[in-house]
mmCIF file of C-alpha atoms in Angstrom:
data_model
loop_
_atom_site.group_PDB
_atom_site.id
_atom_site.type_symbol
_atom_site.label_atom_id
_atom_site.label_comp_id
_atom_site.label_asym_id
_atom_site.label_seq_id
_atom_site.Cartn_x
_atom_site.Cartn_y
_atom_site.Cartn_z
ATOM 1 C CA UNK A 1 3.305 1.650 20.859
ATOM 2 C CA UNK A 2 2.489 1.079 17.227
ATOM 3 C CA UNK A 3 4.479 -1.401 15.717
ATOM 4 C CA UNK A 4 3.687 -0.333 12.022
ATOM 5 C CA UNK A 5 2.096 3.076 11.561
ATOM 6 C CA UNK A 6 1.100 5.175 8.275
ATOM 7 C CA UNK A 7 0.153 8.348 7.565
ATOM 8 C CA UNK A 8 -2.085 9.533 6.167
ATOM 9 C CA UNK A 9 -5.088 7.490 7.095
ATOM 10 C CA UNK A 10 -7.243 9.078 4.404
ATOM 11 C CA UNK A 11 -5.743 10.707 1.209
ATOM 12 C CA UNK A 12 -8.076 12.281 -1.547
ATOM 13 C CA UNK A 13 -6.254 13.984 -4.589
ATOM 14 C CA UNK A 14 -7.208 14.938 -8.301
ATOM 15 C CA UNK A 15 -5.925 12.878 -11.330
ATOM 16 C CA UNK A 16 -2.403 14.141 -12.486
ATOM 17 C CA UNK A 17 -1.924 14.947 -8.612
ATOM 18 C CA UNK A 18 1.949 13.617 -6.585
ATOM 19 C CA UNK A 19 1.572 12.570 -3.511
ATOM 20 C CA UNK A 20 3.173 10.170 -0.953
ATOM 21 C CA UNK A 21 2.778 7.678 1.884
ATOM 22 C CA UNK A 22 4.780 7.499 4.939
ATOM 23 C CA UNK A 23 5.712 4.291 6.668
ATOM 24 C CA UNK A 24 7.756 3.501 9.646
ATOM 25 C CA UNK A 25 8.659 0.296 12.320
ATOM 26 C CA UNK A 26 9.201 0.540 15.740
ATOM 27 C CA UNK A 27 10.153 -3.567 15.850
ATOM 28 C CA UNK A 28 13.901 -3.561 14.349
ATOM 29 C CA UNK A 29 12.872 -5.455 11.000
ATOM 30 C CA UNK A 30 15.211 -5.304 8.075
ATOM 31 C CA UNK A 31 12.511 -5.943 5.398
ATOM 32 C CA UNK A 32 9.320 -3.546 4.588
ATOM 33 C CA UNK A 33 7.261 -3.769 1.905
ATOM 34 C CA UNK A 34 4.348 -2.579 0.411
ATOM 35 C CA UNK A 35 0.572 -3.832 -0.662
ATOM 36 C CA UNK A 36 -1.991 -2.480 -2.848
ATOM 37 C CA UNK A 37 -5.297 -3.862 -1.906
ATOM 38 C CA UNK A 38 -8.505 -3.401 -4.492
ATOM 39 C CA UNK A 39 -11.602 -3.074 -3.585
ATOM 40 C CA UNK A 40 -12.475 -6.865 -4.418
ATOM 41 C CA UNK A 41 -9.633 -7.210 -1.542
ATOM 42 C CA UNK A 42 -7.215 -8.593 -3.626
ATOM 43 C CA UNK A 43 -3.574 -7.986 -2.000
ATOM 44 C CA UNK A 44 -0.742 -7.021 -4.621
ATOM 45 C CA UNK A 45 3.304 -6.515 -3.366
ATOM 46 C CA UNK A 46 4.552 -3.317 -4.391
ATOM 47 C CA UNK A 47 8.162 -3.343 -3.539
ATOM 48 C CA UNK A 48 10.360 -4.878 -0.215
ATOM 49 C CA UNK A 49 13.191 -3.114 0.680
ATOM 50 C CA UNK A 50 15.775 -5.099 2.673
ATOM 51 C CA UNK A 51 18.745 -3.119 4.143
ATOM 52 C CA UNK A 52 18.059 0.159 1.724
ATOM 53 C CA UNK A 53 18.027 -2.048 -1.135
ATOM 54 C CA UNK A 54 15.167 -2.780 -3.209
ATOM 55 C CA UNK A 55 14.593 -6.686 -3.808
ATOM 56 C CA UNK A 56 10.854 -7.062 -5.075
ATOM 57 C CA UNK A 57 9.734 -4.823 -7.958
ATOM 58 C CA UNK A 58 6.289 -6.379 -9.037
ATOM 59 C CA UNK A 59 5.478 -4.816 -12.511
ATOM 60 C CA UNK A 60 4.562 -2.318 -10.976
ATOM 61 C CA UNK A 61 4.176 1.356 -12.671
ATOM 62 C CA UNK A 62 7.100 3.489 -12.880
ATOM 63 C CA UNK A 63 4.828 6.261 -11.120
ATOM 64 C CA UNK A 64 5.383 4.484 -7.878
ATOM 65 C CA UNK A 65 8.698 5.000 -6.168
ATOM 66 C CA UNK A 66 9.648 3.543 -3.079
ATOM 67 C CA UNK A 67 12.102 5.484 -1.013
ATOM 68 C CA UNK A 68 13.783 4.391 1.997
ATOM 69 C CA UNK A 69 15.558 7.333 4.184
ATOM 70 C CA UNK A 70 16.393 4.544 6.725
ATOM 71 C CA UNK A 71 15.389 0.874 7.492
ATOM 72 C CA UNK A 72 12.541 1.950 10.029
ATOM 73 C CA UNK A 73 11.120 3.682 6.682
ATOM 74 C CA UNK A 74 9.497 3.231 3.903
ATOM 75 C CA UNK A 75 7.906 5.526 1.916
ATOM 76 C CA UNK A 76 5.454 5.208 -1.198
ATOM 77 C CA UNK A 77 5.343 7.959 -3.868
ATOM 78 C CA UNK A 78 3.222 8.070 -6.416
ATOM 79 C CA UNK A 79 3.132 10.724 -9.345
ATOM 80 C CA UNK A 80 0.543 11.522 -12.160
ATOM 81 C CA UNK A 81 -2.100 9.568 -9.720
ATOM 82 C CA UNK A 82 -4.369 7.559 -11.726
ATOM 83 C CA UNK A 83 -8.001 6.705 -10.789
ATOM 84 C CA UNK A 84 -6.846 3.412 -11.173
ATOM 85 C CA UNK A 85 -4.521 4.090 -8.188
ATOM 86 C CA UNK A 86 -7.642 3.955 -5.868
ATOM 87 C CA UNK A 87 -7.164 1.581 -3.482
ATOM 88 C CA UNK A 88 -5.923 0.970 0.238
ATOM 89 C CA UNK A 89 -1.774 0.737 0.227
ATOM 90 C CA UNK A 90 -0.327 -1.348 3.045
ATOM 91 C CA UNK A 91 3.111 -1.029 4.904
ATOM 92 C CA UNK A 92 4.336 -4.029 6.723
ATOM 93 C CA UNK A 93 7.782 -5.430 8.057
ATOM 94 C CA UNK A 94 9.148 -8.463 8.657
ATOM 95 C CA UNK A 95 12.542 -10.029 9.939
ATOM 96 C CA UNK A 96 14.474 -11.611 7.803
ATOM 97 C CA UNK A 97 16.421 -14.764 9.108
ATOM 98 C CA UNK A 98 15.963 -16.789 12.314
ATOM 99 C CA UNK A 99 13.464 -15.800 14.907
ATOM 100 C CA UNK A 100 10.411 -14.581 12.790
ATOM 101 C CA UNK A 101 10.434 -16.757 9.535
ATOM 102 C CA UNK A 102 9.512 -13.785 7.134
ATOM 103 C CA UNK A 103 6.032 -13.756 9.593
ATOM 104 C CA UNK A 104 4.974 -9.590 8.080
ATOM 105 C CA UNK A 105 3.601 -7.104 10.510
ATOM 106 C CA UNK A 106 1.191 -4.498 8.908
ATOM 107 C CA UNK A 107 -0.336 -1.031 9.215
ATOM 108 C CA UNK A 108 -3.456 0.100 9.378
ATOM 109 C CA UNK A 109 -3.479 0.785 6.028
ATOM 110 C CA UNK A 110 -4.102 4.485 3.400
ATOM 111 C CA UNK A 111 -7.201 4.945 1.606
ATOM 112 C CA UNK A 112 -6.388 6.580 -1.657
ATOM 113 C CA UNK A 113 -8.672 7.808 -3.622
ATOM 114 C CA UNK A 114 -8.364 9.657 -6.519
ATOM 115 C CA UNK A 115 -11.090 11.831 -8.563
ATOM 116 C CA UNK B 1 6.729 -18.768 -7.869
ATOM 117 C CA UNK B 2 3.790 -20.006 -5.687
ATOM 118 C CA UNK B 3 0.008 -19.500 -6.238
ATOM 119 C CA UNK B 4 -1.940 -19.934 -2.946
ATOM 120 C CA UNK B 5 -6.066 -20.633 -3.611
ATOM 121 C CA UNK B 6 -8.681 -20.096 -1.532
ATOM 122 C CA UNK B 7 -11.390 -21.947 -2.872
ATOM 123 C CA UNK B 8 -14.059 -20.316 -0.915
ATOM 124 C CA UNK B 9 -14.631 -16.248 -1.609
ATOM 125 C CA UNK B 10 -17.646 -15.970 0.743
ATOM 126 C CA UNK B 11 -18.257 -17.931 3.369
ATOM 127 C CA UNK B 12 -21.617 -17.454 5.567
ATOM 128 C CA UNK B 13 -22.092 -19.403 8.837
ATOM 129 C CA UNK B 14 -24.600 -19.006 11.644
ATOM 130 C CA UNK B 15 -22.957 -17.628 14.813
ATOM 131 C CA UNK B 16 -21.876 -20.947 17.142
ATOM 132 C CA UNK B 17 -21.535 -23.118 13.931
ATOM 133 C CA UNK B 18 -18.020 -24.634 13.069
ATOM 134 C CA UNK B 19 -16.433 -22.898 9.973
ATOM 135 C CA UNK B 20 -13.748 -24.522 7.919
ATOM 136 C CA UNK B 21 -11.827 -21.856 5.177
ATOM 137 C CA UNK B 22 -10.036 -23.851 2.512
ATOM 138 C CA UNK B 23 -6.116 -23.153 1.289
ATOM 139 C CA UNK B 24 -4.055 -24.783 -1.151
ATOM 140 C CA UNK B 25 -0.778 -23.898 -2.448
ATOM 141 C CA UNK B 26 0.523 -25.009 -5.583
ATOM 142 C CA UNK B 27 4.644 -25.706 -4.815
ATOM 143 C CA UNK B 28 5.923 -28.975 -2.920
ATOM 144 C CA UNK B 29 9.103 -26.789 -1.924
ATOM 145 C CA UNK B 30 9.508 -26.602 2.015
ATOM 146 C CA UNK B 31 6.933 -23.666 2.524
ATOM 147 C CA UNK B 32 5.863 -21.522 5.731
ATOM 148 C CA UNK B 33 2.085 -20.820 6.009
ATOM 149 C CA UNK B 34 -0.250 -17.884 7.548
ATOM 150 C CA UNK B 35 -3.396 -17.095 8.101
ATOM 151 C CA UNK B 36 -4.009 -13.370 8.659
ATOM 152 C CA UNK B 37 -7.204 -11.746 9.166
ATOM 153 C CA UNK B 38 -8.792 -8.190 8.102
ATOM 154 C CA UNK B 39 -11.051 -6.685 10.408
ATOM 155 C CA UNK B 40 -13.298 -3.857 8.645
ATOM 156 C CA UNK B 41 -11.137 -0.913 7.916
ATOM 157 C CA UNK B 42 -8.305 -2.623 9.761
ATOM 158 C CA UNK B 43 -4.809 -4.326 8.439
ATOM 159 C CA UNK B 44 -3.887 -7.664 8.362
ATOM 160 C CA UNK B 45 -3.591 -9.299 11.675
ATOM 161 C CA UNK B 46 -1.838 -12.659 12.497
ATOM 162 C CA UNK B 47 -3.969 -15.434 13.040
ATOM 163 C CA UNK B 48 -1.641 -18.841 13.301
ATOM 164 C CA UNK B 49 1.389 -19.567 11.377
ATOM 165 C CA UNK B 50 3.181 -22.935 10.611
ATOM 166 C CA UNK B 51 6.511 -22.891 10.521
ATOM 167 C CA UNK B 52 7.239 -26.830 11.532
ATOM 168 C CA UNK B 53 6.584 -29.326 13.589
ATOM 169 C CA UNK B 54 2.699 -30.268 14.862
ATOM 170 C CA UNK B 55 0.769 -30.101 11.722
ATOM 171 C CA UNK B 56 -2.001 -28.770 13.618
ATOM 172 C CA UNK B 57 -1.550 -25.211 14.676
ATOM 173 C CA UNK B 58 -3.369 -23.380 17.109
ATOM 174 C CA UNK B 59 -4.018 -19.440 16.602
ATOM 175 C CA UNK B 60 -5.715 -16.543 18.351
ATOM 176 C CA UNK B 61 -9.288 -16.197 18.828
ATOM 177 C CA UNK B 62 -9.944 -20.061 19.080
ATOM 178 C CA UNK B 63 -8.446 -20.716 15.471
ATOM 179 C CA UNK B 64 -6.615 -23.748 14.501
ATOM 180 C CA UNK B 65 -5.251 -24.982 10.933
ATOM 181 C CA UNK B 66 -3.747 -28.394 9.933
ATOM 182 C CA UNK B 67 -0.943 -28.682 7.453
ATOM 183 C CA UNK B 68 -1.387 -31.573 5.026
ATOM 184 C CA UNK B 69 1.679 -31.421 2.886
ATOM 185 C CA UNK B 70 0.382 -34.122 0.666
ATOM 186 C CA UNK B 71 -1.780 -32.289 -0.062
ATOM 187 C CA UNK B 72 -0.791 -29.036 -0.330
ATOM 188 C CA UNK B 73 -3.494 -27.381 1.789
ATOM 189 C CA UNK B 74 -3.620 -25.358 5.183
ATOM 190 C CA UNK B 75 -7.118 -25.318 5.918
ATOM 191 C CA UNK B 76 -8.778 -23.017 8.955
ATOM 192 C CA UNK B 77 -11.098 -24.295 11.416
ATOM 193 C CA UNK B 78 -12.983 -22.790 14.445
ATOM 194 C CA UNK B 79 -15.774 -25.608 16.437
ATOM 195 C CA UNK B 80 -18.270 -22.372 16.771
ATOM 196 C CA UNK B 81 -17.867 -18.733 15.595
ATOM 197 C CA UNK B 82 -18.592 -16.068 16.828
ATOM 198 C CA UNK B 83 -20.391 -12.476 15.438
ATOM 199 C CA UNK B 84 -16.852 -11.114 16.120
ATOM 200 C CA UNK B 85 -15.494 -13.054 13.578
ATOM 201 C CA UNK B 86 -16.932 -11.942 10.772
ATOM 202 C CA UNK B 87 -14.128 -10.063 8.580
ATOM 203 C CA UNK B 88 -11.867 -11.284 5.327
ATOM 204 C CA UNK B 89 -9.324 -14.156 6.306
ATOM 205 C CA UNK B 90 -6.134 -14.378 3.705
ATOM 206 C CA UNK B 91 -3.685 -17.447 3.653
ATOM 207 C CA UNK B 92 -0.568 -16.811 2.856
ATOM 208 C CA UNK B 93 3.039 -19.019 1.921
ATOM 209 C CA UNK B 94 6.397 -18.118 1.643
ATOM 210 C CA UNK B 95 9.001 -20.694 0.771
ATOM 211 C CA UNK B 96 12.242 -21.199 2.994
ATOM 212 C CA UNK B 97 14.113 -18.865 0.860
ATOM 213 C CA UNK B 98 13.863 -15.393 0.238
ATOM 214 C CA UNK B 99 11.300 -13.322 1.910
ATOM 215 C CA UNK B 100 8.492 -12.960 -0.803
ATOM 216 C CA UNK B 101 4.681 -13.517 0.490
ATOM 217 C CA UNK B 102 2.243 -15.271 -1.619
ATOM 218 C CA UNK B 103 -1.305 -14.086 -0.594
ATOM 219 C CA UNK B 104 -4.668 -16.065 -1.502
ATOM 220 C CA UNK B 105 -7.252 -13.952 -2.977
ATOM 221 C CA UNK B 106 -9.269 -14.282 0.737
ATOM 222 C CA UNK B 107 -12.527 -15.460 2.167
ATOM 223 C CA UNK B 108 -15.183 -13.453 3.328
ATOM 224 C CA UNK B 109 -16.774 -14.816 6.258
ATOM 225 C CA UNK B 110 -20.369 -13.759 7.096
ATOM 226 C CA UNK B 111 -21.297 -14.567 10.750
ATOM 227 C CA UNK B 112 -25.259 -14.635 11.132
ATOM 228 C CA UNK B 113 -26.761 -13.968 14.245
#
């Protein structure tokens, strides 16, 4: 079983384009969060959400809206894409409090690009 | 907040050569520390992680790191690499409170047959 999955894989849009990412945990964490990675491989946090509620908001663009239907989910939704916006988005998870130590699982990663 | 450094952005090593990736993290706060790695068009995978304890951690894939808080560093190590191992290696720290991740900017290891 996957313990962090995201779809889709590949996502290729036009500029001025909405789309979204879908993220969801199989391993009972109560934190998610996600990464933007550049192509230099520089990893930037997004957003955590911990119990529904959002709890890391990195200056990030007002574009990008996390949304979280539950707390095996965590969706990514991005509007007026940007080419800037290229780049591969992470999901991961982690589990807050004894047992893990905040150790964060992570997908296999989306490719956006954007033309 | 913490900055973690990775001194090192490319790192190439003949195959069955010992490799040593650099980390230091700026904060003297109690602190946990990671090493992931990043397979080509892959995520972040777990290599070690110290949490306390043994300053020297052993990880998956013949890894180990030593904590030196004095010096604020986690360094990686492996005695001889392999061709396998060539992919991007992040450290990472989070202090003992709250759950925010602070990711170095990663090394890119090279193994050469």
């Amino acid at each position: 079983d996957t313990a962090v999955s995201q779809t889709p894989k590949y996502l290729v849009t036009q500029m001025g384009n909405d789309k979204s990412i879908k993220c969801e945990q199989n391993l009972g964490h109560d934190t998610m969060y996600w990464y933007k990675q550049d192509s230099k491989k520089f990893l930037k946090i997004m957003f955590s959400y911990n119990n529904k509620e959002l709890i890391i908001n990195e200056t990030v663009p007002n574009r990008f809206s996390p949304k979280s239907p539950d707390k095996a989910h965590l969706n990514l939704h991005i509007n007026s894409l940007e080419l800037g916006d290229s780049a591969v988005y992470f999901c991961a998870s982690s589990q807050e409090g004894s047992g893990a130590f905040y150790e964060q699982y992570f997908g296999p990663g989306t490719r956006l690009t954007v033309t | 907040a913490q900055s973690v450094t990775q001194l090192d952005s490319q790192v190439p090593v003949f195959e069955e050569a010992p490799v040593e990736l650099r980390c230091n993290y700026s904060s003297s706060v109690s602190v946990y520390l990671f090493w992931y790695v990043q397979y080509p068009n892959q995520g972040l995978q777990l290599l070690l992680k110290y949490l306390s304890g043994s300053t020297l951690v052993k990880g998956i894939n013949g890894f180990e790191a030593e904590f030196n808080k004095s010096q604020t560093s986690f360094h990686l190590r492996k005695p001889s690499v392999h061709i396998s191992d060539t992919a991007e290696y992040f450290c990472a720290v989070s202090e003992n409170t709250g759950n925010q991740f602070y990711f170095g900017t990663g090394t890119s290891l090279t193994v050469i047959p």
